[in-house]
Coordinates of C-alpha atoms and ligand atoms in Angstrom, one line a residue:
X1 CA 15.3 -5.9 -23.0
X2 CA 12.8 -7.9 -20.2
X3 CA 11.5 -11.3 -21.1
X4 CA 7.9 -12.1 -21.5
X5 CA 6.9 -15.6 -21.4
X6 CA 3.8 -17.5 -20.3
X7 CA 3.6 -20.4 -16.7
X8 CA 0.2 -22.7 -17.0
X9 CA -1.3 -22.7 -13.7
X10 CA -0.3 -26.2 -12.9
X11 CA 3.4 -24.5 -12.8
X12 CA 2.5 -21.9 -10.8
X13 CA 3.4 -22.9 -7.8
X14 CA 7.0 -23.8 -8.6
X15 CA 7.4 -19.6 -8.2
X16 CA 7.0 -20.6 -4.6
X17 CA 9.7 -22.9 -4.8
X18 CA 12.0 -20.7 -6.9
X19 CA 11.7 -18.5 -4.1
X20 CA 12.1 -20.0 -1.1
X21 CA 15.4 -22.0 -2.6
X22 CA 16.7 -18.8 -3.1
X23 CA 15.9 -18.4 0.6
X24 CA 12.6 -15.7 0.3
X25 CA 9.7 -15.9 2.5
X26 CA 6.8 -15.0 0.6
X27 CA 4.4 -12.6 1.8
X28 CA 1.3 -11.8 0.2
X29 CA -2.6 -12.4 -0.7
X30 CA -4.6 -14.7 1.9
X31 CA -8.4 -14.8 3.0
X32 CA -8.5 -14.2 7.0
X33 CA -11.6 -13.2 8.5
X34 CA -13.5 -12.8 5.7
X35 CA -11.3 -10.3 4.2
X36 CA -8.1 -10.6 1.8
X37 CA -5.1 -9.7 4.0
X38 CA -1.2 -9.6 3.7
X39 CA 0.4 -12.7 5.2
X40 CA 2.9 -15.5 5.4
X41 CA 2.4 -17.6 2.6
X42 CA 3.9 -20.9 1.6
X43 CA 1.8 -22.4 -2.0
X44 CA -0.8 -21.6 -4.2
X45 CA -3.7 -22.9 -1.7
X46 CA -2.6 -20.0 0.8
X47 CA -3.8 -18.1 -2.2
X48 CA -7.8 -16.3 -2.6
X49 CA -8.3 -18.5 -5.0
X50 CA -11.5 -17.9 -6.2
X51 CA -12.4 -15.1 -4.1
X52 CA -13.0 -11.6 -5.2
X53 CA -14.1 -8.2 -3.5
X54 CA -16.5 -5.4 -3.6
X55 CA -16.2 -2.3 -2.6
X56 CA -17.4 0.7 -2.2
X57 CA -17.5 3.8 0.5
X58 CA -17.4 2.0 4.0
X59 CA -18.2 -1.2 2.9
X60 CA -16.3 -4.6 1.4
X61 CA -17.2 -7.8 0.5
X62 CA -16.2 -11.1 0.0
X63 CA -18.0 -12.7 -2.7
X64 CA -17.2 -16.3 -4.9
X65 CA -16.3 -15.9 -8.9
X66 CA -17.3 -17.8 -11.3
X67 CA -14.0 -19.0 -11.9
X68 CA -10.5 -20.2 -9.9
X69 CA -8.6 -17.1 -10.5
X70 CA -5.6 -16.6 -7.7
X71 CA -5.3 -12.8 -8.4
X72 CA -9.2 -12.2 -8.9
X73 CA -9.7 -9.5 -6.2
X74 CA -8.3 -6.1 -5.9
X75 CA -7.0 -5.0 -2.5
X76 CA -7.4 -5.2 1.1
X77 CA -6.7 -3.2 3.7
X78 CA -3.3 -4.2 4.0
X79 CA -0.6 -2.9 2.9
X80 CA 2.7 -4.1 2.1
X81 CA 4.3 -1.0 3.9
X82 CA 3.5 -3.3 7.3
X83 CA 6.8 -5.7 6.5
X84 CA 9.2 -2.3 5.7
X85 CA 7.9 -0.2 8.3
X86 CA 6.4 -2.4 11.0
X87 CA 3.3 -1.4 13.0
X88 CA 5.3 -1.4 16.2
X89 CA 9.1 -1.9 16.0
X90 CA 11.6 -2.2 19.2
X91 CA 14.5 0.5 18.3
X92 CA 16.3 -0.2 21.3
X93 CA 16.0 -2.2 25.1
X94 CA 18.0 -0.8 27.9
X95 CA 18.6 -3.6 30.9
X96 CA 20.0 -2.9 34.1
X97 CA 23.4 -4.8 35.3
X98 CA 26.0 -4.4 38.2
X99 CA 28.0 -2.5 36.3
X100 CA 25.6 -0.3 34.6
X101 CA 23.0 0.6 32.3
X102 CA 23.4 -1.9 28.9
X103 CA 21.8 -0.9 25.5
X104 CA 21.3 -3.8 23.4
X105 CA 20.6 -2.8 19.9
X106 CA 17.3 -4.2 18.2
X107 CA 19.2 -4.9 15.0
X108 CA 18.1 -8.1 15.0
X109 CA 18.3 -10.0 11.8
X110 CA 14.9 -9.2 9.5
X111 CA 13.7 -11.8 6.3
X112 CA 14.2 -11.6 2.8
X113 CA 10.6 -11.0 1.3
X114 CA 9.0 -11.5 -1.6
X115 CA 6.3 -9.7 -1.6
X116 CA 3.5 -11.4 -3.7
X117 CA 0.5 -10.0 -5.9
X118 CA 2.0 -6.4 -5.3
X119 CA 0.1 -4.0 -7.3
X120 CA 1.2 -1.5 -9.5
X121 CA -0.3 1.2 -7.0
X122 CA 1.5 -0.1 -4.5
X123 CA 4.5 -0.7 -6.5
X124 CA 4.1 3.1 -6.4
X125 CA 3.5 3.4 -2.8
X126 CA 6.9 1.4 -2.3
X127 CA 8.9 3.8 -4.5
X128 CA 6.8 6.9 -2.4
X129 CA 8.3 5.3 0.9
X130 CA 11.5 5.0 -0.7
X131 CA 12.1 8.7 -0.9
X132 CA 10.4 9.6 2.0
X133 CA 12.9 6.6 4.1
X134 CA 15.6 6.1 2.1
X135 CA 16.5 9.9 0.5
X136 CA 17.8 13.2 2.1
X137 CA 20.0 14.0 4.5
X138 CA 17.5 11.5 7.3
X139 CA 17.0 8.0 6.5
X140 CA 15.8 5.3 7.6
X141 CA 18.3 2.8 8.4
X142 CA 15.6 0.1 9.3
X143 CA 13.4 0.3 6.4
X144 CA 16.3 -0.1 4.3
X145 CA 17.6 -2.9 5.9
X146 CA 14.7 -4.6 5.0
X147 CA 13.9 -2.8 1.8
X148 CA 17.7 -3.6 0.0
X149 CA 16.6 -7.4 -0.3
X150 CA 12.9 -7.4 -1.4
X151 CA 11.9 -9.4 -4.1
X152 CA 8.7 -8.0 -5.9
X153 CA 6.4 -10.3 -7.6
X154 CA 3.9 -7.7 -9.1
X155 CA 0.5 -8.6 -10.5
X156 CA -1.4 -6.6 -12.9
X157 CA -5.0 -5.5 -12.3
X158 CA -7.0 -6.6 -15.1
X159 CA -9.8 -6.0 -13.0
X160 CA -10.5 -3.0 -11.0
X161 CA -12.3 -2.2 -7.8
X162 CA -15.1 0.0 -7.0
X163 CA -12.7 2.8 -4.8
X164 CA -9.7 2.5 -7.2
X165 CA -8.6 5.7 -8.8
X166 CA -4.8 4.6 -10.4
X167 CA -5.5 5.7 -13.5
X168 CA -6.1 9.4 -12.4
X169 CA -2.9 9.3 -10.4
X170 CA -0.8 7.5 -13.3
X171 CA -0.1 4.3 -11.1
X172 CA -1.8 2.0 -12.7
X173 CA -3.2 -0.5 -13.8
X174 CA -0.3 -2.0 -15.3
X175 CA 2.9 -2.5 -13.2
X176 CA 5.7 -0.4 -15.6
X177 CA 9.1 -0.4 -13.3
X178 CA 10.4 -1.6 -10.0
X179 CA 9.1 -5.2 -9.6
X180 CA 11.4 -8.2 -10.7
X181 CA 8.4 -10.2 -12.2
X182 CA 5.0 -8.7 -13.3
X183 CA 2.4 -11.1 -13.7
X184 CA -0.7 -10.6 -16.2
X185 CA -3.5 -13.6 -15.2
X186 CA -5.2 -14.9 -18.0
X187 CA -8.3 -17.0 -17.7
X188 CA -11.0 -18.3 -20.5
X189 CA -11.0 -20.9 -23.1
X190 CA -7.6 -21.0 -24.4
X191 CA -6.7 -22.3 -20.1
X192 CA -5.6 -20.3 -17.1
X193 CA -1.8 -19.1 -17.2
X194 CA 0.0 -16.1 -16.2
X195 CA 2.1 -13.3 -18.7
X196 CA 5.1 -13.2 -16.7
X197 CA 7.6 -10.1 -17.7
X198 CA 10.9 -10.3 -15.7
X199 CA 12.0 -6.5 -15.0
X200 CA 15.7 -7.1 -13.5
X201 CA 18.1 -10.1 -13.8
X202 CA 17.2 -11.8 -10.8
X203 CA 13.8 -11.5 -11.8
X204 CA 15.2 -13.2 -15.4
X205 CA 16.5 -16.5 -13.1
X206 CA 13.4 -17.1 -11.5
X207 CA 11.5 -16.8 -14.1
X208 CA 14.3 -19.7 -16.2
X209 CA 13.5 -21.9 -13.3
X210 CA 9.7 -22.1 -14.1
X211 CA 8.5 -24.4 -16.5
X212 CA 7.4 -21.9 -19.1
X213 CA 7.5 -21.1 -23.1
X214 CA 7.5 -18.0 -25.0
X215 CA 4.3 -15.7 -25.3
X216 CA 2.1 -15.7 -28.4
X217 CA 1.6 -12.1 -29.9
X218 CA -2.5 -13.5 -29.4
X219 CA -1.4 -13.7 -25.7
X220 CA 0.2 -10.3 -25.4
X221 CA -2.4 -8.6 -27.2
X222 CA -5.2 -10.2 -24.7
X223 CA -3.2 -8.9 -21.8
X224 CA -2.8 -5.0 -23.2
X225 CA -7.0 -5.3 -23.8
X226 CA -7.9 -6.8 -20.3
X227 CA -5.5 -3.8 -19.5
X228 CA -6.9 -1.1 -21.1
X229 CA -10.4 -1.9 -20.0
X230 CA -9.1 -1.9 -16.3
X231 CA -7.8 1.5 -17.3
X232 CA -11.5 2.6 -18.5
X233 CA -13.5 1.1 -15.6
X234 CA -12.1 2.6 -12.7
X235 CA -14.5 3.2 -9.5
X236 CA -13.3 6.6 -9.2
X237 CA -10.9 9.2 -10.4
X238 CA -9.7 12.4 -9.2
X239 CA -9.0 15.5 -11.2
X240 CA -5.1 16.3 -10.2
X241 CA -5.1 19.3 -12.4
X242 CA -3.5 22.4 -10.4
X243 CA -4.9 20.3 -7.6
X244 CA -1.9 22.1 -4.8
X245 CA -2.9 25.5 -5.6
X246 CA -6.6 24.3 -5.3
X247 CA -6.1 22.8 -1.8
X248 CA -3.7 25.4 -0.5
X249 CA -5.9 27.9 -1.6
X250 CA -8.5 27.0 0.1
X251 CA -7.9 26.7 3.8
X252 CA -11.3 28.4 4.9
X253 CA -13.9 26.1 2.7
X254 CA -16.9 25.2 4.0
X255 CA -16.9 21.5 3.0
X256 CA -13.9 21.0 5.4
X257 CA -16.6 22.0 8.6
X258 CA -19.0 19.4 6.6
X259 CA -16.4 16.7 6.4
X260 CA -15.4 17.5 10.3
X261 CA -19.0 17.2 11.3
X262 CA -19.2 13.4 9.7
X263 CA -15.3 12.3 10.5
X264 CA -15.1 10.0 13.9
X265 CA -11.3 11.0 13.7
X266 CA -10.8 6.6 14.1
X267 CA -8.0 7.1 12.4
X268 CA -8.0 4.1 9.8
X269 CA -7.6 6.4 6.7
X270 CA -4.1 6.6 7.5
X271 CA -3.5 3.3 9.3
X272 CA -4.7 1.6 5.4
X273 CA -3.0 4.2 3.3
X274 CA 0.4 2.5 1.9
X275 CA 2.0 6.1 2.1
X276 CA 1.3 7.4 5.8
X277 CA 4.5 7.0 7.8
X278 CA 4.0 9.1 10.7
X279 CA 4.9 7.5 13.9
X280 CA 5.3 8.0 17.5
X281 CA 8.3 6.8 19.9
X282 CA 7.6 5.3 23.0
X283 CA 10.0 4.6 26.3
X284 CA 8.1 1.9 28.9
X285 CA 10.0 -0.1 31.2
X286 CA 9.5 -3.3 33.4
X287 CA 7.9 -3.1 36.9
X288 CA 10.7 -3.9 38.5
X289 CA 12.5 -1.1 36.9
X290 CA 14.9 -4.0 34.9
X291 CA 14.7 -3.6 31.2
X292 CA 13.2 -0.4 29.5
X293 CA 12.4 -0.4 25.9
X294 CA 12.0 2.2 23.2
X295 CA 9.5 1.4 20.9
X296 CA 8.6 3.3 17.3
X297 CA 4.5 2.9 16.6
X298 CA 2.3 4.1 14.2
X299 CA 0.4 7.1 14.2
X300 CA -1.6 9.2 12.9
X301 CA -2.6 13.0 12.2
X302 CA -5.9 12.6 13.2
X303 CA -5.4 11.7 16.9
X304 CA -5.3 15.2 19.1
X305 CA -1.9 13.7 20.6
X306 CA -0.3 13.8 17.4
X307 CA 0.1 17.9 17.1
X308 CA -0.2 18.5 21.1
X309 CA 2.7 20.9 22.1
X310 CA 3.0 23.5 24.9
X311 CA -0.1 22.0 26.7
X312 CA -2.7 22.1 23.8
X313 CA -3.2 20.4 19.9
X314 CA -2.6 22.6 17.4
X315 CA -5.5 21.0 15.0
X316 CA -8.3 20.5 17.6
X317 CA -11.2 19.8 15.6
X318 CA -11.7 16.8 13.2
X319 CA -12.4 19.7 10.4
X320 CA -8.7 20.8 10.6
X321 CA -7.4 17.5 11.0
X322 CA -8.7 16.1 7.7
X323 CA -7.7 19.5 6.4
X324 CA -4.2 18.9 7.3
X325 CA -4.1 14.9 6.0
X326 CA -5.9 15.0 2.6
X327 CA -3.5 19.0 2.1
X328 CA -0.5 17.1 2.9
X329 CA -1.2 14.1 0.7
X330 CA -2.5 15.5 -2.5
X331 CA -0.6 19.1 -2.3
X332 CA 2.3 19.4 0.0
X333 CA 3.6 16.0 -0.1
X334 CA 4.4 17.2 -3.9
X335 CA 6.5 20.2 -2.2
X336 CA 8.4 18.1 0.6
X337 CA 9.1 14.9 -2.2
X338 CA 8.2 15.4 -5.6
X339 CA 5.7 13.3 -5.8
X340 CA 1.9 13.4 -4.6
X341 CA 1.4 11.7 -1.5
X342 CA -1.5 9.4 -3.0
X343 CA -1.0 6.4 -5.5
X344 CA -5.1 6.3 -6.0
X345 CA -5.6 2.7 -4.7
X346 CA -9.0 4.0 -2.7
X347 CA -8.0 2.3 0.5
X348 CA -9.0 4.9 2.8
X349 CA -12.4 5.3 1.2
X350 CA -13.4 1.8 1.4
X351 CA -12.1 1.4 5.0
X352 CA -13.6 4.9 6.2
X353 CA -16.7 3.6 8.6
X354 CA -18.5 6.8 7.2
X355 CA -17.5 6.7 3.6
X356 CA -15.8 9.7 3.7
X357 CA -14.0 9.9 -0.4
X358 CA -11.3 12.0 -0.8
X359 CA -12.2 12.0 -4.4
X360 CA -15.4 13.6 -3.9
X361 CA -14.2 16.0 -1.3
X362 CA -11.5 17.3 -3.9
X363 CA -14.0 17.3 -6.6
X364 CA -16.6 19.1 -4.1
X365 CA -14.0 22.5 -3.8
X366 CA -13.2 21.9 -7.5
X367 CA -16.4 22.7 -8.1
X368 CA -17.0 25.2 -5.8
X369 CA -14.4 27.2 -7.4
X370 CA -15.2 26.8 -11.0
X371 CA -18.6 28.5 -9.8
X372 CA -16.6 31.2 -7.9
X373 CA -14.7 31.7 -11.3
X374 CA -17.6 31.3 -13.6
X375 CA -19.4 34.2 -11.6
X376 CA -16.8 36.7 -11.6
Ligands
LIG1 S1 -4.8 8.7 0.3 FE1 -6.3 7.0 0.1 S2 -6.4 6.5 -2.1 FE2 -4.6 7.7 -1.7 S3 -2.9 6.2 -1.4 FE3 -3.7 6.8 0.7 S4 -5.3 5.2 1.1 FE4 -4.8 5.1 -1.1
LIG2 S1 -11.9 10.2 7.3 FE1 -12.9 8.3 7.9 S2 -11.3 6.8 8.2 FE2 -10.4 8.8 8.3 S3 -10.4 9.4 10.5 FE3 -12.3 10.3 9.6 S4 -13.8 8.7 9.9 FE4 -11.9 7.7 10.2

């Protein structure tokens, strides 16, 4: 059974020190460029405090609350995926000596994170990466290297955004598994201070070092209603409902020629989304022929580069390469792991420079077909 207790804001920060004595290096919330990003993190200060977001299609926000809330925004376009399954990631350098060619393994050493303000859809992102890294006969040794000693700090949304669909993909808003602490923040009359839940036994010994007593059922019962109301006030949903056979069945709509006609093919849907792992490998070497590297990068399915074989891209036009990414994540993902490949947490819709919403595109052929249907 997980212990729920309550931490008054002045004790907040002692989680820090908890932490790092346990030799962490928290990651997590920070304003940079007017924008809440993922970062190194070291007290409460690093924090938004204060700061909260809006968002919509192509467009976010910065904007002051009313109050000092540390968890008062919803995302960024960060992920955490960035600090399992780096950007850009030496696998291997090759240097030249008299005797030979030497490889020198990148293995290098890699930090114990905790990972602050996690979300509960990206809590579900996490576990998406973890099947599609760590299961199966391929896996990922890197990833898990670095995955084996997270410590998840999880904060629940009480407040949702205007892209956020979590509730349609049964993510969110409230953190369930796979976090060590969940935080709820309350704020109001009765003071600021944080539901803490611990959800594994390490979890349990941070949470003892933290000056903290035992939850009133008054407390509780404010958290499941700030909840609830998240739950109802989402920015968008989607309808998953025989959603695979809806895509698949649908290879020749029209609305993916509209959608190709607006996409710039940029490519930041997938660079925000915390599921997209595709990447490329890279060999370069020095100018003086010395060292070589091989180096694994992001990428993405919209580039042309991305499906080019035997002199020519197999998905030319922007039409078929949105095609291809929103197919994979909402319908064959579910074939190749189980799962769908899209926790709802409306990244790529807020970060799209057109505003294309993969909700709306999904709803659009939804549509389309009920009429179909209706007609015959
Ligand atoms: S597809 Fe979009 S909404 Fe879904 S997880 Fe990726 S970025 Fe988030
Ligand atoms: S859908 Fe939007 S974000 Fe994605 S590649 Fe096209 S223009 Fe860029």
């Amino acid at each position: 059974m997980s212990t729920t207790a309550v931490v008054e804001r002045e004790n907040f920060e002692e989680l820090f020190e908890a932490l790092r004595a346990r030799g962490y290096e928290s990651v997590g919330p920070t304003v940079r460029d007017s924008t809440i990003v993922y970062d190194h993190i070291e007290t409460v200060a690093d924090l938004p405090v204060g700061w909260t977001d809006i968002q919509e299609a192509g467009t976010y926000r910065l904007v002051r609350r009313k109050d000092e809330a540390l968890f008062g925004y919803v995302i960024g376009p960060h992920s955490f995926k960035k600090y399992l399954f780096p950007p850009r990631h030496t696998l291997f350098t090759l240097e030249k000596t008299s005797e030979g060619v030497k490889l020198v393994d990148a293995g290098d050493p890699v930090p114990q994170y905790a990972f602050i303000g996690m979300r509960p859809c990206e809590l579900a992102a996490m576990s998406i990466q973890d099947r599609v890294f760590g299961e199966g006969p391929f896996f990922d040794t890197e990833y898990l290297r670095r995955r084996q000693q997270v410590f998840v700090v999880a904060v629940n949304c009480v407040e949702t955004g205007g892209t956020c669909f979590c509730t349609s993909m049964g993510t969110g808003p409230k953190a369930l598994e796979g976090f060590d602490l969940s935080v709820t923040e309350l704020l109001g009359d009765a003071g600021h201070r944080f539901l803490i839940e611990a959800g594994s036994p390490l979890g349990e010994e941070v949470l003892a070092d933290l000056p903290h007593r035992a939850a009133e059922s008054g407390e509780v019962a404010d958290a499941e209603r700030l909840l609830e109301q998240a739950e109802g006030a989402m920015g968008r949903s989607l309808d998953t409902g025989g959603i695979k056979e809806l895509l698949v069945g649908n290879p020749e709509h029209p609305r993916w020629e509209r959608v190709g006609e607006q996409c710039l093919t940029c490519t930041n849907c997938t660079m925000v989304c915390p599921t997209c792992f595709c990447a490329t490998v890279e060999d370069t070497q020095s100018l003086d022929g010395a060292t070589a590297e091989r180096v694994r990068r992001w990428d993405s399915c919209f580039t042309t580069e991305f499906s080019y074989i035997h002199g020519g891209s197999l998905r030319p036009s922007a039409a078929a390469r949105y095609r291809q990414w929103m197919t994979h994540k909402l319908a064959s993902w579910i074939d190749q792991f189980g799962t769908s490949g899209c926790v709802g947490c409306g990244r790529c819709i807020t970060w799209c420079p057109v505003g294309i919403d993969i909700t709306k595109i999904a709803a659009a052929i939804r549509a389309s077909e009920e009429k179909k249907h209706a007609l015959a």
